[in-house]
Amino acid sequence: MLKKQVDPESWLQEHGDYLFRYALSRLHHEEIAADMVQETLLAAWRGHARFKGDSTLRTWLVGIMKHKIIDHIRKEIRNRKINHELENDPTSSSFAENGAWQHAPSAWVDNPESRCDDLQFRLVLQQCLEHLPKKQRQVFEMRELAGDDTSTICKACDITSTHLHVLMHRARLALQICLQKHWFGGSNSS
Amino acid sequence: MKHACKHVARLTSDSFERQLSLLEQMQLKLHLAMCGLCRNYHQSIKTMEHVFVYIREHDLKKDDQLSNESKKSILYRLKKEKMKDAGMHKNH
Ligand SMILES: [Zn+2]
């Protein structure tokens, strides 16, 4: 009975841009993001008999897209063999040999929660993310932007949970340094 | 105890990833109580977490859109797929 209403073209009109933004926020590449939308809608069309209607259509589509994105990331990892991009370790320069701080973390006076809608802050944050080594960034964004859980990330990236924790730690440290330098530290606009 | 800062930075991050053991919780608490730099770091990481929670909940770039070209090519693929299906049903 749902059949009559199934119309993938209307999915594209109603949810295409949303899906595109979703993919773009994970993959940072417009062409690939558009491909993901196409893959998602095609898969949805082929599998629409399975749509039970107990979630909204958008939620269902996003669910499909999440799988497509993970598949894509897996393929990319296989192609580039970036699995051992571990050398890039900010902890080496942050701490002295005896393990004490070499860069001094400062207290962040500014309240960044109120800054989230500030375009300039977003820009700085985005740039700091872009400076992370590829693997760290990928894992960090799956975790912090997509909100994926440990097992999902480990499976997608083919890493152990310990490995994930190391990457998260390094990414946090690098971001802390970057944000402190470019936002919370020095140049306080008066 | 200074040598522990590196370790404490790791614990700080891990506390957002997994349940720390009792020993680790103690180490973290004790060290934070007496080390201002690690306290700063801990606080900034916490702040950072809040930022990402906020971003997760409020979709970021709200103005990005599929280009018309992409839309056209996706529409084309969908139509083709639909026709394929319709063809199959006729054969039955
Ligand atoms: Zn310390």
Coordinates of C-alpha atoms and ligand atoms in Angstrom, one line a residue:
Chain A
M1 CA 0.0 0.0 0.0
L2 CA 3.0 2.2 0.5
K3 CA 4.0 1.3 -3.1
K4 CA 1.8 3.9 -4.7
Q5 CA 3.5 6.7 -2.9
V6 CA 7.1 5.6 -3.5
D7 CA 8.7 8.1 -5.6
P8 CA 12.5 8.4 -5.5
E9 CA 12.5 11.7 -7.3
S10 CA 10.5 13.3 -4.5
W11 CA 13.0 11.9 -2.1
L12 CA 15.7 13.8 -3.9
Q13 CA 13.7 17.0 -3.9
E14 CA 12.8 16.7 -0.2
H15 CA 15.9 15.1 1.3
G16 CA 18.7 15.5 -1.3
D17 CA 20.2 18.6 0.2
Y18 CA 20.0 17.4 3.7
L19 CA 21.7 14.1 2.8
F20 CA 24.3 16.1 0.8
R21 CA 25.1 18.2 3.8
Y22 CA 25.3 15.1 6.0
A23 CA 27.8 13.5 3.6
L24 CA 29.8 16.6 3.1
S25 CA 30.2 17.1 6.9
R26 CA 31.7 13.6 7.0
L27 CA 33.7 13.5 3.8
H28 CA 34.6 17.1 3.0
H29 CA 34.4 16.5 -0.7
E30 CA 31.5 17.8 -2.8
E31 CA 31.8 15.3 -5.6
I32 CA 32.1 12.3 -3.3
A33 CA 29.2 13.7 -1.2
A34 CA 27.0 13.9 -4.2
D35 CA 27.9 10.4 -5.2
M36 CA 26.9 9.3 -1.7
V37 CA 23.5 10.9 -2.2
Q38 CA 23.1 9.0 -5.4
E39 CA 24.2 5.7 -3.9
T40 CA 21.9 6.2 -1.0
L41 CA 18.8 7.0 -3.0
L42 CA 19.5 4.1 -5.4
A43 CA 19.9 1.7 -2.5
A44 CA 16.8 3.1 -0.9
W45 CA 14.8 2.6 -4.1
R46 CA 16.0 -1.0 -4.4
G47 CA 15.2 -1.7 -0.8
H48 CA 12.1 0.4 -0.2
A49 CA 10.0 -2.6 0.5
R50 CA 12.0 -2.9 3.7
F51 CA 11.0 0.6 4.8
K52 CA 8.6 -0.1 7.6
G53 CA 7.5 3.4 8.2
D54 CA 8.3 3.2 11.9
S55 CA 11.0 5.8 11.5
T56 CA 10.7 8.9 9.4
L57 CA 11.8 8.6 5.8
R58 CA 14.7 10.9 6.5
T59 CA 16.0 8.9 9.4
W60 CA 15.8 5.8 7.2
L61 CA 17.7 7.4 4.4
V62 CA 20.4 8.7 6.8
G63 CA 20.7 5.2 8.2
I64 CA 21.4 3.9 4.7
M65 CA 23.8 6.7 4.0
K66 CA 25.8 6.0 7.2
H67 CA 26.6 2.5 5.8
K68 CA 27.5 4.0 2.4
I69 CA 29.9 6.4 4.0
I70 CA 31.5 3.7 6.1
D71 CA 31.9 1.5 3.0
H72 CA 33.5 4.5 1.3
I73 CA 36.0 5.1 4.1
R74 CA 36.9 1.4 4.2
K75 CA 37.6 1.4 0.5
E76 CA 39.7 4.5 0.9
I77 CA 41.7 3.0 3.6
R78 CA 42.3 -0.1 1.6
N79 CA 43.4 1.9 -1.4
R80 CA 45.8 4.2 0.4
K81 CA 47.0 1.9 3.1
I82 CA 47.0 4.8 5.5
N83 CA 46.6 2.4 8.3
H84 CA 50.0 3.3 9.8
E85 CA 49.9 7.0 9.8
L86 CA 50.9 7.1 13.4
E87 CA 54.2 8.9 13.2
N88 CA 52.5 12.3 13.3
D89 CA 52.4 12.5 17.0
P90 CA 51.9 15.9 18.7
T91 CA 52.6 14.3 22.1
S92 CA 56.3 14.2 21.2
S93 CA 56.6 17.9 21.0
S94 CA 54.1 18.7 23.8
F95 CA 56.0 17.0 26.5
A96 CA 59.6 17.1 27.6
E97 CA 61.5 13.8 27.9
N98 CA 60.5 13.5 31.6
G99 CA 56.8 13.8 30.6
A100 CA 56.3 17.3 31.8
W101 CA 54.4 19.9 29.7
Q102 CA 56.5 21.7 27.2
H103 CA 53.6 23.8 25.8
A104 CA 51.7 25.2 28.7
P105 CA 47.9 24.7 28.3
S106 CA 46.2 27.9 29.4
A107 CA 42.8 28.2 30.9
W108 CA 40.2 29.0 28.2
V109 CA 38.6 32.1 29.5
D110 CA 36.2 32.5 26.6
N111 CA 33.2 30.3 26.7
P112 CA 33.2 28.4 23.4
E113 CA 29.7 27.1 23.9
S114 CA 28.5 30.6 23.2
R115 CA 30.9 30.7 20.3
C116 CA 29.4 27.8 18.4
D117 CA 27.2 30.0 16.2
D118 CA 30.1 32.4 15.7
L119 CA 31.2 31.9 12.1
Q120 CA 34.8 33.0 12.8
F121 CA 35.1 30.4 15.5
R122 CA 33.8 27.7 13.3
L123 CA 36.2 28.7 10.6
V124 CA 39.2 28.4 13.1
L125 CA 37.9 25.1 14.3
Q126 CA 37.5 23.8 10.8
Q127 CA 41.0 24.8 9.9
C128 CA 42.4 23.2 13.0
L129 CA 40.5 20.0 12.1
E130 CA 41.9 20.2 8.6
H131 CA 45.5 20.3 9.9
L132 CA 45.1 17.0 11.7
P133 CA 46.9 14.0 10.1
K134 CA 44.4 12.2 7.9
K135 CA 43.8 9.2 10.0
Q136 CA 43.4 11.2 13.2
R137 CA 41.0 13.5 11.5
Q138 CA 38.9 10.7 10.1
V139 CA 38.6 8.9 13.4
F140 CA 38.0 12.1 15.3
E141 CA 35.3 13.3 13.0
M142 CA 33.5 10.0 13.1
R143 CA 33.5 10.2 16.8
E144 CA 32.8 13.8 17.5
L145 CA 30.8 15.0 14.4
A146 CA 29.0 11.8 13.4
G147 CA 28.8 10.6 17.0
D148 CA 29.7 7.0 16.0
D149 CA 30.4 4.5 18.8
T150 CA 33.7 2.8 19.3
S151 CA 32.9 -0.5 17.7
T152 CA 31.5 1.2 14.5
I153 CA 34.7 3.2 14.1
C154 CA 37.0 0.3 14.9
K155 CA 35.2 -1.8 12.3
A156 CA 35.1 0.9 9.6
C157 CA 38.8 1.8 10.1
D158 CA 40.0 -1.7 10.9
I159 CA 41.7 -0.6 14.1
T160 CA 41.7 -1.8 17.7
S161 CA 40.0 0.2 20.5
T162 CA 43.4 0.9 22.0
H163 CA 44.5 2.3 18.7
L164 CA 41.4 4.4 18.6
H165 CA 42.1 5.8 22.0
V166 CA 45.6 6.8 21.0
L167 CA 44.4 8.5 17.9
M168 CA 41.7 10.4 19.8
H169 CA 44.2 11.5 22.4
R170 CA 46.6 12.8 19.8
A171 CA 43.8 14.6 17.9
R172 CA 42.6 16.2 21.1
L173 CA 46.0 17.4 22.0
A174 CA 46.7 18.8 18.5
L175 CA 43.3 20.6 18.5
Q176 CA 43.9 22.0 22.0
I177 CA 47.2 23.4 20.8
C178 CA 45.7 24.7 17.6
L179 CA 42.6 26.3 19.2
Q180 CA 44.7 27.8 22.0
K181 CA 47.0 29.4 19.5
H182 CA 44.4 30.7 17.1
W183 CA 41.4 31.4 19.3
F184 CA 41.7 31.3 23.0
G185 CA 45.3 32.4 23.4
G186 CA 46.9 35.6 22.2
S187 CA 44.8 37.8 20.0
N188 CA 41.9 38.8 22.1
S189 CA 40.0 41.3 20.1
S190 CA 39.1 44.1 22.3
Chain B
M1 CA 55.3 13.9 39.9
K2 CA 55.8 16.1 36.9
H3 CA 56.6 13.1 34.7
A4 CA 52.9 12.2 35.1
C5 CA 51.6 15.1 33.0
K6 CA 51.9 13.2 29.7
H7 CA 50.1 10.2 31.3
V8 CA 47.4 12.5 32.7
A9 CA 46.8 14.0 29.3
R10 CA 46.1 10.6 28.0
L11 CA 43.8 9.7 30.9
T12 CA 42.0 13.0 30.3
S13 CA 41.2 11.9 26.7
D14 CA 40.5 8.3 27.6
S15 CA 37.9 9.5 30.2
F16 CA 35.8 10.5 27.2
E17 CA 36.3 7.2 25.5
R18 CA 36.0 4.5 28.1
Q19 CA 35.4 3.9 31.8
L20 CA 38.6 4.6 33.7
S21 CA 39.7 2.0 36.3
L22 CA 39.5 3.0 39.9
L23 CA 43.3 3.4 40.0
E24 CA 43.3 5.6 37.0
Q25 CA 40.5 7.8 38.4
M26 CA 42.5 8.2 41.6
Q27 CA 45.7 9.1 39.6
L28 CA 43.8 11.7 37.6
K29 CA 42.0 13.3 40.5
L30 CA 45.2 13.5 42.6
H31 CA 47.3 14.9 39.8
L32 CA 44.7 17.5 38.8
A33 CA 44.5 18.6 42.4
M34 CA 48.1 19.7 42.4
C35 CA 48.9 20.5 38.8
G36 CA 47.5 23.7 37.3
L37 CA 48.6 23.0 33.8
C38 CA 46.9 19.6 33.6
R39 CA 43.8 21.3 35.2
N40 CA 43.8 23.8 32.4
Y41 CA 44.2 21.0 29.8
H42 CA 41.5 19.0 31.4
Q43 CA 39.1 21.9 31.4
S44 CA 39.9 22.8 27.8
I45 CA 39.2 19.3 26.6
K46 CA 36.0 19.3 28.5
T47 CA 35.0 22.5 26.8
M48 CA 36.0 21.1 23.4
E49 CA 33.6 18.1 24.0
H50 CA 30.8 20.5 24.7
V51 CA 31.5 22.3 21.5
F52 CA 31.2 19.1 19.5
V53 CA 28.1 18.0 21.3
Y54 CA 26.6 21.3 20.3
I55 CA 27.8 21.0 16.7
R56 CA 26.4 17.5 16.5
E57 CA 23.0 18.6 17.7
H58 CA 22.9 21.7 15.4
D59 CA 23.7 20.6 11.9
L60 CA 26.7 22.6 10.7
K61 CA 26.8 24.1 7.3
K62 CA 23.2 24.9 6.7
D63 CA 23.6 26.4 3.3
D64 CA 25.3 23.7 1.3
Q65 CA 23.2 22.3 -1.5
L66 CA 23.5 19.7 -4.2
S67 CA 24.5 21.4 -7.4
N68 CA 22.0 21.3 -10.2
E69 CA 24.3 19.1 -12.2
S70 CA 24.4 16.6 -9.5
K71 CA 20.7 16.7 -9.1
K72 CA 20.2 16.1 -12.8
S73 CA 22.5 13.2 -12.9
I74 CA 21.0 11.6 -9.8
L75 CA 17.5 12.1 -11.2
Y76 CA 18.6 10.5 -14.4
R77 CA 20.0 7.4 -12.6
L78 CA 16.8 7.1 -10.5
K79 CA 14.6 7.2 -13.5
K80 CA 16.7 4.6 -15.3
E81 CA 16.4 2.4 -12.2
K82 CA 12.7 2.9 -12.1
M83 CA 12.3 2.0 -15.7
K84 CA 14.3 -1.1 -15.2
D85 CA 11.9 -2.1 -12.5
A86 CA 8.9 -1.3 -14.5
G87 CA 10.2 -3.4 -17.4
M88 CA 10.8 -6.3 -15.1
H89 CA 7.2 -6.1 -13.8
K90 CA 5.8 -6.2 -17.3
N91 CA 7.6 -9.4 -18.1
H92 CA 5.9 -11.1 -15.2
Ligands
ZN1 ZN 50.4 17.8 35.3

